[in-house]
PDB file of N, CA and C in Angstrom:
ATOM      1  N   UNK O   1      -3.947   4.045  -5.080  1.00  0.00           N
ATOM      2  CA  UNK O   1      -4.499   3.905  -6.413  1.00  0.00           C
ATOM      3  C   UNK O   1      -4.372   2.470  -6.909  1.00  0.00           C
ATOM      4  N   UNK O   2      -3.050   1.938  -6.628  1.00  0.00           N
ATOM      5  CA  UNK O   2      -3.243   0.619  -7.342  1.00  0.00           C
ATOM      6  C   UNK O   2      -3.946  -0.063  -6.810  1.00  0.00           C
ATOM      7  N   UNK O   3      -4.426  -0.239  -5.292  1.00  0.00           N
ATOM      8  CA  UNK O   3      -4.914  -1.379  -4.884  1.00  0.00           C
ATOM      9  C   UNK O   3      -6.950  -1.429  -5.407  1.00  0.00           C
ATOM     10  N   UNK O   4      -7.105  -0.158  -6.020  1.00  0.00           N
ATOM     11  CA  UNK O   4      -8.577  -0.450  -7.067  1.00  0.00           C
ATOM     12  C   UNK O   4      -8.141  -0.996  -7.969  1.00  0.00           C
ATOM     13  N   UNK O   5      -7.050  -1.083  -8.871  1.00  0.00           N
ATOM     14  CA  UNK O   5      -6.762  -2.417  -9.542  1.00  0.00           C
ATOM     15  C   UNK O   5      -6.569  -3.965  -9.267  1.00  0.00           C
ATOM     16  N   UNK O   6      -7.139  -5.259  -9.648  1.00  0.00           N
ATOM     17  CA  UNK O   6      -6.791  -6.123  -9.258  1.00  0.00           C
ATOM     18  C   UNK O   6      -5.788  -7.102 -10.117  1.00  0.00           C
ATOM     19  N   UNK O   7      -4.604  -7.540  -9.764  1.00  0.00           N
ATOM     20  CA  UNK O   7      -3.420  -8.391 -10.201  1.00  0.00           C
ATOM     21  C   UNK O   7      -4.029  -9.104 -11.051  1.00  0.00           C
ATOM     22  N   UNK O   8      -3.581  -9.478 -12.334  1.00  0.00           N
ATOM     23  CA  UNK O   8      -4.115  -9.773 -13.545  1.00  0.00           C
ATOM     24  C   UNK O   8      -4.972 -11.268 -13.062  1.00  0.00           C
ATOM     25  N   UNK O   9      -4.175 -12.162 -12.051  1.00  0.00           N
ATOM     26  CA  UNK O   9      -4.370 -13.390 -11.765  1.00  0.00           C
ATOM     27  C   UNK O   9      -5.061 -13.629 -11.056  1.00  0.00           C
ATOM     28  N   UNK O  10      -6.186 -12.680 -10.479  1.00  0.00           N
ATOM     29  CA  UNK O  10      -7.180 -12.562  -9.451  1.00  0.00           C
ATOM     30  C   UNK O  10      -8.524 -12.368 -10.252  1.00  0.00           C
ATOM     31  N   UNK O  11      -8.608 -12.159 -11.376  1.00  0.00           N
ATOM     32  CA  UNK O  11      -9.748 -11.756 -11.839  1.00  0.00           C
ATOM     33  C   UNK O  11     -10.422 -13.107 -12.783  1.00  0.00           C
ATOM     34  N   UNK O  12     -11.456 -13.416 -12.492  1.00  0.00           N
ATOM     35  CA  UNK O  12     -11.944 -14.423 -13.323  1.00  0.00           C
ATOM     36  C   UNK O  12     -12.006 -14.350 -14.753  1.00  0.00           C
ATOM     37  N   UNK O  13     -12.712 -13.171 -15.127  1.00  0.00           N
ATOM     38  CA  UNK O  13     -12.932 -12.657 -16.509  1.00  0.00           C
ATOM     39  C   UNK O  13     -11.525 -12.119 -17.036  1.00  0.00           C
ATOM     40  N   UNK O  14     -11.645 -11.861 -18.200  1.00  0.00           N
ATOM     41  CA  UNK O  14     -10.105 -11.557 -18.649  1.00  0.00           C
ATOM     42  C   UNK O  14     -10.781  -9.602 -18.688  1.00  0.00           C
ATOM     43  N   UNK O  15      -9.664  -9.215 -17.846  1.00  0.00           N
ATOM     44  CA  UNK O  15      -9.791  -7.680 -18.526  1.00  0.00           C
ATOM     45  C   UNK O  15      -9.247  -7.323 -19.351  1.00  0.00           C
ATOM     46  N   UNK O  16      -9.979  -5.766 -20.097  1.00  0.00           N
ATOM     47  CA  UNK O  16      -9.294  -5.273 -21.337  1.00  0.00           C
ATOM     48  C   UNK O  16      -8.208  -4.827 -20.946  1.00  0.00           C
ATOM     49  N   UNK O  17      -7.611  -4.246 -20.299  1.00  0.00           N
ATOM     50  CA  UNK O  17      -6.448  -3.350 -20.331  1.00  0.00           C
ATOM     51  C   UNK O  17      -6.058  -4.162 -19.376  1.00  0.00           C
ATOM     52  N   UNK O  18      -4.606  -4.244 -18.963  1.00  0.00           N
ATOM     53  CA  UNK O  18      -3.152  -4.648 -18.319  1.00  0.00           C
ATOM     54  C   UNK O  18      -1.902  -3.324 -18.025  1.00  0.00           C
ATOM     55  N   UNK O  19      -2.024  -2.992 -16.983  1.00  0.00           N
ATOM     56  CA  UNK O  19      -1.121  -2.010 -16.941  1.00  0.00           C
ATOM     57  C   UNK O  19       0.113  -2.621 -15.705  1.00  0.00           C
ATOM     58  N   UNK O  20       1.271  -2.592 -16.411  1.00  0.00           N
ATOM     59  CA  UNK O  20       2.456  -2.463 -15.756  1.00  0.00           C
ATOM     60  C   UNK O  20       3.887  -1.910 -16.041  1.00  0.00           C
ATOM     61  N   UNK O  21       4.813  -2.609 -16.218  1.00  0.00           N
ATOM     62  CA  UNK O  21       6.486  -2.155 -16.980  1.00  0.00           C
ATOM     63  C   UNK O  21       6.807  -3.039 -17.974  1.00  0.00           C
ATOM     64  N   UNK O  22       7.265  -2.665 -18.870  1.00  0.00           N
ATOM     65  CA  UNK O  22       7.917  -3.732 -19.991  1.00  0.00           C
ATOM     66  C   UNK O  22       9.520  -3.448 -19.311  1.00  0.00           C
ATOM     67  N   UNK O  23       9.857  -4.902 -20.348  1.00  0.00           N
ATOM     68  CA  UNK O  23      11.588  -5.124 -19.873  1.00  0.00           C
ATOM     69  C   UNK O  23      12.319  -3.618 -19.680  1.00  0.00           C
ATOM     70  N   UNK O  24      12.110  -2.617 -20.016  1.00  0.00           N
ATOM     71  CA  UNK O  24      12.473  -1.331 -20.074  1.00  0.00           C
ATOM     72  C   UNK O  24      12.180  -0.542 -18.761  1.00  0.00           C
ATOM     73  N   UNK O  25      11.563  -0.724 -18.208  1.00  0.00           N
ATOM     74  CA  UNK O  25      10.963  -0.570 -16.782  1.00  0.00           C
ATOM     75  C   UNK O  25      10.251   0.439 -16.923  1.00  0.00           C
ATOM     76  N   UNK O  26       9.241   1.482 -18.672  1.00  0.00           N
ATOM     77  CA  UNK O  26       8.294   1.861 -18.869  1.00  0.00           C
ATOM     78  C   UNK O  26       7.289   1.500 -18.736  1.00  0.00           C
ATOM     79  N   UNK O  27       6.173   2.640 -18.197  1.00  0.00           N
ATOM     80  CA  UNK O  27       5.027   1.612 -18.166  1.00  0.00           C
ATOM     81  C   UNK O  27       4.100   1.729 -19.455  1.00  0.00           C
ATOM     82  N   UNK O  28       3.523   0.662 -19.395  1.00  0.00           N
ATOM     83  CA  UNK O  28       2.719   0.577 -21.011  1.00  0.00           C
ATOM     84  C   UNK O  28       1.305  -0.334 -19.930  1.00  0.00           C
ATOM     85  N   UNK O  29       0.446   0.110 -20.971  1.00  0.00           N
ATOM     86  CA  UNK O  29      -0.813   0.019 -21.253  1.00  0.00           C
ATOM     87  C   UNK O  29      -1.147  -0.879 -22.116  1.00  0.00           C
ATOM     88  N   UNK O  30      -1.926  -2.064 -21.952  1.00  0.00           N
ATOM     89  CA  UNK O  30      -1.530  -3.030 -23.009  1.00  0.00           C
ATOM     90  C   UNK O  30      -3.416  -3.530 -23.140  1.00  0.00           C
ATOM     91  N   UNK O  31      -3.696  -3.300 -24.921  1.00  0.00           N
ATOM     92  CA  UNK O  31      -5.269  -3.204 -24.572  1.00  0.00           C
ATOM     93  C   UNK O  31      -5.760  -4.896 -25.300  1.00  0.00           C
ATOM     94  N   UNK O  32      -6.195  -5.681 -24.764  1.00  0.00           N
ATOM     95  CA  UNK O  32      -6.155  -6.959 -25.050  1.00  0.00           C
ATOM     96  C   UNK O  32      -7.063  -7.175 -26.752  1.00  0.00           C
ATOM     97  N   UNK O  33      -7.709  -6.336 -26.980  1.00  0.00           N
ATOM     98  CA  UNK O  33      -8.558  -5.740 -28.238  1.00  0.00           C
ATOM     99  C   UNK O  33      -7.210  -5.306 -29.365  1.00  0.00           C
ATOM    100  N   UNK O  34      -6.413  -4.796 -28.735  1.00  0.00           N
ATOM    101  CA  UNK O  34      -5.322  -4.429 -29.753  1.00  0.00           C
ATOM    102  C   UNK O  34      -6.095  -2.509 -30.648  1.00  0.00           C
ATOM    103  N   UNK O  35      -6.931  -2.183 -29.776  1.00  0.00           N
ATOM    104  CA  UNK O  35      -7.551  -0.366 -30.483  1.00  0.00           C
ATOM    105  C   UNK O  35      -6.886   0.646 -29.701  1.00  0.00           C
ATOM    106  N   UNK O  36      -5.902   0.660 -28.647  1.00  0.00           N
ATOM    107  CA  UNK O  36      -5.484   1.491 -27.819  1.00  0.00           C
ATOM    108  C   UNK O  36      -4.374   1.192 -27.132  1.00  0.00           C
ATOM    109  N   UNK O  37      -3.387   1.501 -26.647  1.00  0.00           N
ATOM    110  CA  UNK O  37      -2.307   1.321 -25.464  1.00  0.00           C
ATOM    111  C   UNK O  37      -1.252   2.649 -25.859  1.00  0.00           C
ATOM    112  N   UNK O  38      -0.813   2.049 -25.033  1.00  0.00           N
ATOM    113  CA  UNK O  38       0.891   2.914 -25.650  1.00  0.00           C
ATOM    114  C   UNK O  38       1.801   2.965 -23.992  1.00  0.00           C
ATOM    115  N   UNK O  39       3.176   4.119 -23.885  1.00  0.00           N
ATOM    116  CA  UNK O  39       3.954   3.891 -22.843  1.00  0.00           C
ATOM    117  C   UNK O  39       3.545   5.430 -22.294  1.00  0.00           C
ATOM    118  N   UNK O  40       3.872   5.017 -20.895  1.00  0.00           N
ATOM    119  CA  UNK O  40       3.344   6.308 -20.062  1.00  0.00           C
ATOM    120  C   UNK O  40       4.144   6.456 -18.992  1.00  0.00           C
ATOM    121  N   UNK O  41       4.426   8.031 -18.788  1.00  0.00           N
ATOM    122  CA  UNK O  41       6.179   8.558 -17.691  1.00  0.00           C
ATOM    123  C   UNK O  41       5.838   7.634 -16.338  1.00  0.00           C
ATOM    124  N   UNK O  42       5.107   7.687 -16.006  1.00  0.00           N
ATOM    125  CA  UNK O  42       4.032   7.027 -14.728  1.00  0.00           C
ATOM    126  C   UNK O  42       3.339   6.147 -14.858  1.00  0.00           C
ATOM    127  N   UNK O  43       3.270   5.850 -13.305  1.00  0.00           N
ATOM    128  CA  UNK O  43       1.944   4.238 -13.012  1.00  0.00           C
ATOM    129  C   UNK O  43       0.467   5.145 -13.192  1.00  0.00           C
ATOM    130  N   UNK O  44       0.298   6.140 -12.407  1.00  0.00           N
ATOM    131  CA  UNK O  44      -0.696   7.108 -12.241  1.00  0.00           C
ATOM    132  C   UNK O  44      -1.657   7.267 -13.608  1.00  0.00           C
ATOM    133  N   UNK O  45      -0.260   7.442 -14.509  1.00  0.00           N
ATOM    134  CA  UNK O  45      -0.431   8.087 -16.099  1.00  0.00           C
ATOM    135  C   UNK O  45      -1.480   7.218 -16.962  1.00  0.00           C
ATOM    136  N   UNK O  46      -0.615   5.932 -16.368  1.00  0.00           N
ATOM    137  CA  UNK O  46      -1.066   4.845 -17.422  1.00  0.00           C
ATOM    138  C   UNK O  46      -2.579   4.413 -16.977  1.00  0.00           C
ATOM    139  N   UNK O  47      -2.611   4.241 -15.534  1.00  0.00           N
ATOM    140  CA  UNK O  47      -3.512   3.749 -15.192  1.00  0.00           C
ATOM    141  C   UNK O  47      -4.960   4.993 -15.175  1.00  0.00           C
ATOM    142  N   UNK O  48      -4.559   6.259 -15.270  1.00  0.00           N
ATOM    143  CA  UNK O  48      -5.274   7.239 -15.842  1.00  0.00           C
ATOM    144  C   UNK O  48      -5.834   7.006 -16.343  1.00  0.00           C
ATOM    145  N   UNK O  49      -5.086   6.747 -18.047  1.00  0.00           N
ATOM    146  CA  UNK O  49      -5.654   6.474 -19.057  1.00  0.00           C
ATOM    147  C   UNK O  49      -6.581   5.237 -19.762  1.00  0.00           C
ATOM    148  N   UNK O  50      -6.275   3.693 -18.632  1.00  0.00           N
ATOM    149  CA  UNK O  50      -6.615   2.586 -18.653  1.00  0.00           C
ATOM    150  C   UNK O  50      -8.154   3.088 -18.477  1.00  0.00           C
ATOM    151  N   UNK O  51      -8.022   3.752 -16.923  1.00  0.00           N
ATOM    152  CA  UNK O  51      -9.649   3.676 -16.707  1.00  0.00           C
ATOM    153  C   UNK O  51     -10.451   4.574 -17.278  1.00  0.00           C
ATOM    154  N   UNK O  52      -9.712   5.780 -18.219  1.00  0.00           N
ATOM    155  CA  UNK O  52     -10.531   6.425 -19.095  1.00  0.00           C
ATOM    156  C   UNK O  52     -11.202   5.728 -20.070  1.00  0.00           C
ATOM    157  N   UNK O  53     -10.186   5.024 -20.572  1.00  0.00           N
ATOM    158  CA  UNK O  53     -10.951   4.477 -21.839  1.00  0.00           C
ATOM    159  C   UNK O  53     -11.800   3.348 -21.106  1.00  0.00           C
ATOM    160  N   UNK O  54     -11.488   2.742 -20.175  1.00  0.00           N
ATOM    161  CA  UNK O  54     -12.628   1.739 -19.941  1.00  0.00           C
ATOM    162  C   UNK O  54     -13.988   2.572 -19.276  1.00  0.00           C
ATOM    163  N   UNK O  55     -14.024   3.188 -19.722  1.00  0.00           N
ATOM    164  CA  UNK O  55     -15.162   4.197 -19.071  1.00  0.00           C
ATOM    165  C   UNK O  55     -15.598   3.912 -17.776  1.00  0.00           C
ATOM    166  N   UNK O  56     -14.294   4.179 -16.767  1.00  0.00           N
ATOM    167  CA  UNK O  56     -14.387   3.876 -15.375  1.00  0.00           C
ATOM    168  C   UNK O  56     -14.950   2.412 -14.818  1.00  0.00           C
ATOM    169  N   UNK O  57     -14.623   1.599 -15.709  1.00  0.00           N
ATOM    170  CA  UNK O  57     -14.910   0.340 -15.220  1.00  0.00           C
ATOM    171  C   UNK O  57     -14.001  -0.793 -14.911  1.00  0.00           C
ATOM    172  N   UNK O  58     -13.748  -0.633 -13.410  1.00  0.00           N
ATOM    173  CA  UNK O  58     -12.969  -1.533 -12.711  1.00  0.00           C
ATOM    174  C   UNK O  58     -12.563  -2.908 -12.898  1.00  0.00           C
ATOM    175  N   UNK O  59     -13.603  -3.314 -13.348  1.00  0.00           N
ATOM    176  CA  UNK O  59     -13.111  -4.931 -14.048  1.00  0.00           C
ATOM    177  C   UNK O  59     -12.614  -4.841 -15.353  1.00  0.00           C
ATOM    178  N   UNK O  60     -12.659  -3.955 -16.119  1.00  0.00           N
ATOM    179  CA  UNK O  60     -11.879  -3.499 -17.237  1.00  0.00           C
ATOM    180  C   UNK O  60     -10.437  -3.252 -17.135  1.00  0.00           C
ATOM    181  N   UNK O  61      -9.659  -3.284 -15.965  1.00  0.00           N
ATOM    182  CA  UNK O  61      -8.511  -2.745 -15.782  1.00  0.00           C
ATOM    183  C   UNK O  61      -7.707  -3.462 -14.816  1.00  0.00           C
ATOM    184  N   UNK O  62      -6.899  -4.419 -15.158  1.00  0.00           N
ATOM    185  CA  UNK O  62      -6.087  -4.700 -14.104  1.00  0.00           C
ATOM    186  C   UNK O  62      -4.644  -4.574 -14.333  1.00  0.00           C
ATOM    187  N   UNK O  63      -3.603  -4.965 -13.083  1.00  0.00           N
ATOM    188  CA  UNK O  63      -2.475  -4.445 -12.790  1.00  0.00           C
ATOM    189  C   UNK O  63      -1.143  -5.314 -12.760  1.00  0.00           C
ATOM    190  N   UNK O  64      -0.314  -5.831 -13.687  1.00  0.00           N
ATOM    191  CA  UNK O  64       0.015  -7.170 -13.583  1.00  0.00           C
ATOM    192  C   UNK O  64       0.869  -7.236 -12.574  1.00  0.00           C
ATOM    193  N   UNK O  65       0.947  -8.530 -11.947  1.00  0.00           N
ATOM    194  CA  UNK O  65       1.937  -8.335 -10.952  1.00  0.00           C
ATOM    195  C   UNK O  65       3.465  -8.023 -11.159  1.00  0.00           C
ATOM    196  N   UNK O  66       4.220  -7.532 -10.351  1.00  0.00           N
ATOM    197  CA  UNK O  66       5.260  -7.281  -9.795  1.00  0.00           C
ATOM    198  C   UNK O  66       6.258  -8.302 -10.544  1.00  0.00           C
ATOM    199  N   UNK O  67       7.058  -7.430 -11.224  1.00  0.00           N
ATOM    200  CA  UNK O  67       8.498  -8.552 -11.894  1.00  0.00           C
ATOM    201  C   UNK O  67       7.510  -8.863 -13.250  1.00  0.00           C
ATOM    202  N   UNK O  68       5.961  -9.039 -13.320  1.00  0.00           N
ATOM    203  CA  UNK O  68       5.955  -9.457 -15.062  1.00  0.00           C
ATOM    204  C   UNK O  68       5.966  -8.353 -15.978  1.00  0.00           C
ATOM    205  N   UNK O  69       6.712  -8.628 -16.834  1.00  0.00           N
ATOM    206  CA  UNK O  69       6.742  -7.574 -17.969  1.00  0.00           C
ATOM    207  C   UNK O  69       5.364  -7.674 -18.875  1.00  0.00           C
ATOM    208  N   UNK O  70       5.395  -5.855 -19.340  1.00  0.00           N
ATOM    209  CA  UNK O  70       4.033  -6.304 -20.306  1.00  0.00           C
ATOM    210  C   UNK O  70       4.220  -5.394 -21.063  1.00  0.00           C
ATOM    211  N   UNK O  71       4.378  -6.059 -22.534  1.00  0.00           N
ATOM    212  CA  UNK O  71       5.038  -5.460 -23.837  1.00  0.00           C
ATOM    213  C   UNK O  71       4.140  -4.911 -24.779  1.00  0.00           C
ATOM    214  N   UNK O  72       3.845  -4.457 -25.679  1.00  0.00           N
ATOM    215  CA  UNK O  72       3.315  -3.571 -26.653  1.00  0.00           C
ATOM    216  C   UNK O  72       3.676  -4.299 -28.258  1.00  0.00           C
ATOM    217  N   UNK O  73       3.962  -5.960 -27.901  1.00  0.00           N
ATOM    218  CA  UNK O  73       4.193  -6.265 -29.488  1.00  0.00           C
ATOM    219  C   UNK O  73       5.077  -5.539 -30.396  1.00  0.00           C
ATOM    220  N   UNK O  74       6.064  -4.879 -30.470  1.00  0.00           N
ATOM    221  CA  UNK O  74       7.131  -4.540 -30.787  1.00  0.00           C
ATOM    222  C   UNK O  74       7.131  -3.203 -30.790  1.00  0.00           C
ATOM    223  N   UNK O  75       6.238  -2.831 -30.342  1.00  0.00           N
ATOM    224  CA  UNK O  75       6.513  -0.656 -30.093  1.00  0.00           C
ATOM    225  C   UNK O  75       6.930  -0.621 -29.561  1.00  0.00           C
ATOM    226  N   UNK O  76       7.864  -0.909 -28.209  1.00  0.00           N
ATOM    227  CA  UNK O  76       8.757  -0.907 -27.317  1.00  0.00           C
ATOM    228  C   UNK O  76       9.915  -0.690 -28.082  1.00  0.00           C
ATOM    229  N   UNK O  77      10.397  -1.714 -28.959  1.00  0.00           N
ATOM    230  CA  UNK O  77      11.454  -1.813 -29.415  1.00  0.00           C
ATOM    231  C   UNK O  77      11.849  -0.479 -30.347  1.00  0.00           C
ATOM    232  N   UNK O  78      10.909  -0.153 -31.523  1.00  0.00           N
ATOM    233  CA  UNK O  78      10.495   1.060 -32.157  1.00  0.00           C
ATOM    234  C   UNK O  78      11.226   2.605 -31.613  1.00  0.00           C
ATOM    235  N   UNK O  79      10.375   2.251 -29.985  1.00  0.00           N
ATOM    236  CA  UNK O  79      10.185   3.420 -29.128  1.00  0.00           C
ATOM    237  C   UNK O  79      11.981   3.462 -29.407  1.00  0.00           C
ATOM    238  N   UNK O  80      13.150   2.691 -28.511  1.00  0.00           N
ATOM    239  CA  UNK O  80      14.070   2.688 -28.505  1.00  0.00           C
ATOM    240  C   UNK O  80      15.040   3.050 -29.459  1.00  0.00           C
ATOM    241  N   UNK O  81      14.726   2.890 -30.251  1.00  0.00           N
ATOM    242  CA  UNK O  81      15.283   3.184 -31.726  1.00  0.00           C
ATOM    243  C   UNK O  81      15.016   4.517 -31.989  1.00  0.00           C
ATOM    244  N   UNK O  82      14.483   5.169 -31.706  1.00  0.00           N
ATOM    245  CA  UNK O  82      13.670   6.239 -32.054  1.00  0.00           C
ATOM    246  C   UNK O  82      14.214   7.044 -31.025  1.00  0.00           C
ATOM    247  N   UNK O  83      14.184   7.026 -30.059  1.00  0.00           N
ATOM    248  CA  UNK O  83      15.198   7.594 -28.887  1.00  0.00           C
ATOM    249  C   UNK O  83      16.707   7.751 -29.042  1.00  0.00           C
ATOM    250  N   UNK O  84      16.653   6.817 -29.266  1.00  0.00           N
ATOM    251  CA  UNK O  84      18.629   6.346 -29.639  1.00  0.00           C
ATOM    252  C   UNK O  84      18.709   7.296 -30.436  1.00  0.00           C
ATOM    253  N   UNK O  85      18.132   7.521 -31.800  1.00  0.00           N
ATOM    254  CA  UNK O  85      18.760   8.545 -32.920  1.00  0.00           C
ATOM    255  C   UNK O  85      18.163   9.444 -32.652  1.00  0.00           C
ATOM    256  N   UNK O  86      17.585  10.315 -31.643  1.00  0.00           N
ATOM    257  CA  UNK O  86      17.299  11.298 -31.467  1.00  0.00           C
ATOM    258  C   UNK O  86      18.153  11.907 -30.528  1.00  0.00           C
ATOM    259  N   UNK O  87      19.270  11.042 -29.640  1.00  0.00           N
ATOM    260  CA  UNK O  87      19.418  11.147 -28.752  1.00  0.00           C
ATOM    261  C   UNK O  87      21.218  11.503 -29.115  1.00  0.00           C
ATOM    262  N   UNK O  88      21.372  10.429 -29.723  1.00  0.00           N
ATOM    263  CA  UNK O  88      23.194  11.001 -30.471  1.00  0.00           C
ATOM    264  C   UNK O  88      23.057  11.534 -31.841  1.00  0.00           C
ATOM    265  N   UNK O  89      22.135  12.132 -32.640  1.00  0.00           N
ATOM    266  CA  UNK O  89      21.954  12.239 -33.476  1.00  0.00           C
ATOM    267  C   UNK O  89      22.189  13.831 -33.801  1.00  0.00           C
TER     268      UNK O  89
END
């Protein structure tokens, strides 16, 4: 599956969506438009959902490489917080 994605740094055009792990080692969906993303249990999941919304269009979707993190502008952090007090709470 991943290798129909291409590494963010291979693609000439900028794609909409970026799917990999934030510092958390979740994966998130990151939509360069800022109308869609979020974190997903899976690579499968995320990238599911990448190419749904890009209405199956391959240059719409790439995969960042390996070791870069790719964050959600502070919903990550949110997410954590939100876990935490649900979690000893």
């Amino acid at each position: 599956m991943g290798s129909r994605y291409p590494l963010t740094n291979t693609q000439s055009a900028t794609p909409r969506f970026t799917v990999g792990c934030d510092h958390h080692g979740w994966w998130v969906v990151h939509d360069r438009l800022g109308r869609v993303g979020g974190l997903f249990a899976s690579e499968a999941a995320a990238l599911h959902f990448a190419d749904e919304e890009s209405n199956h269009d391959v240059c719409a979707v790439c995969r960042a490489p390996a070791g870069k993190c790719v964050e959600l502008d502070g919903i990550t952090a949110v997410a954590v917080r939100t876990t935490s007090l649900r979690r000893y709470a």
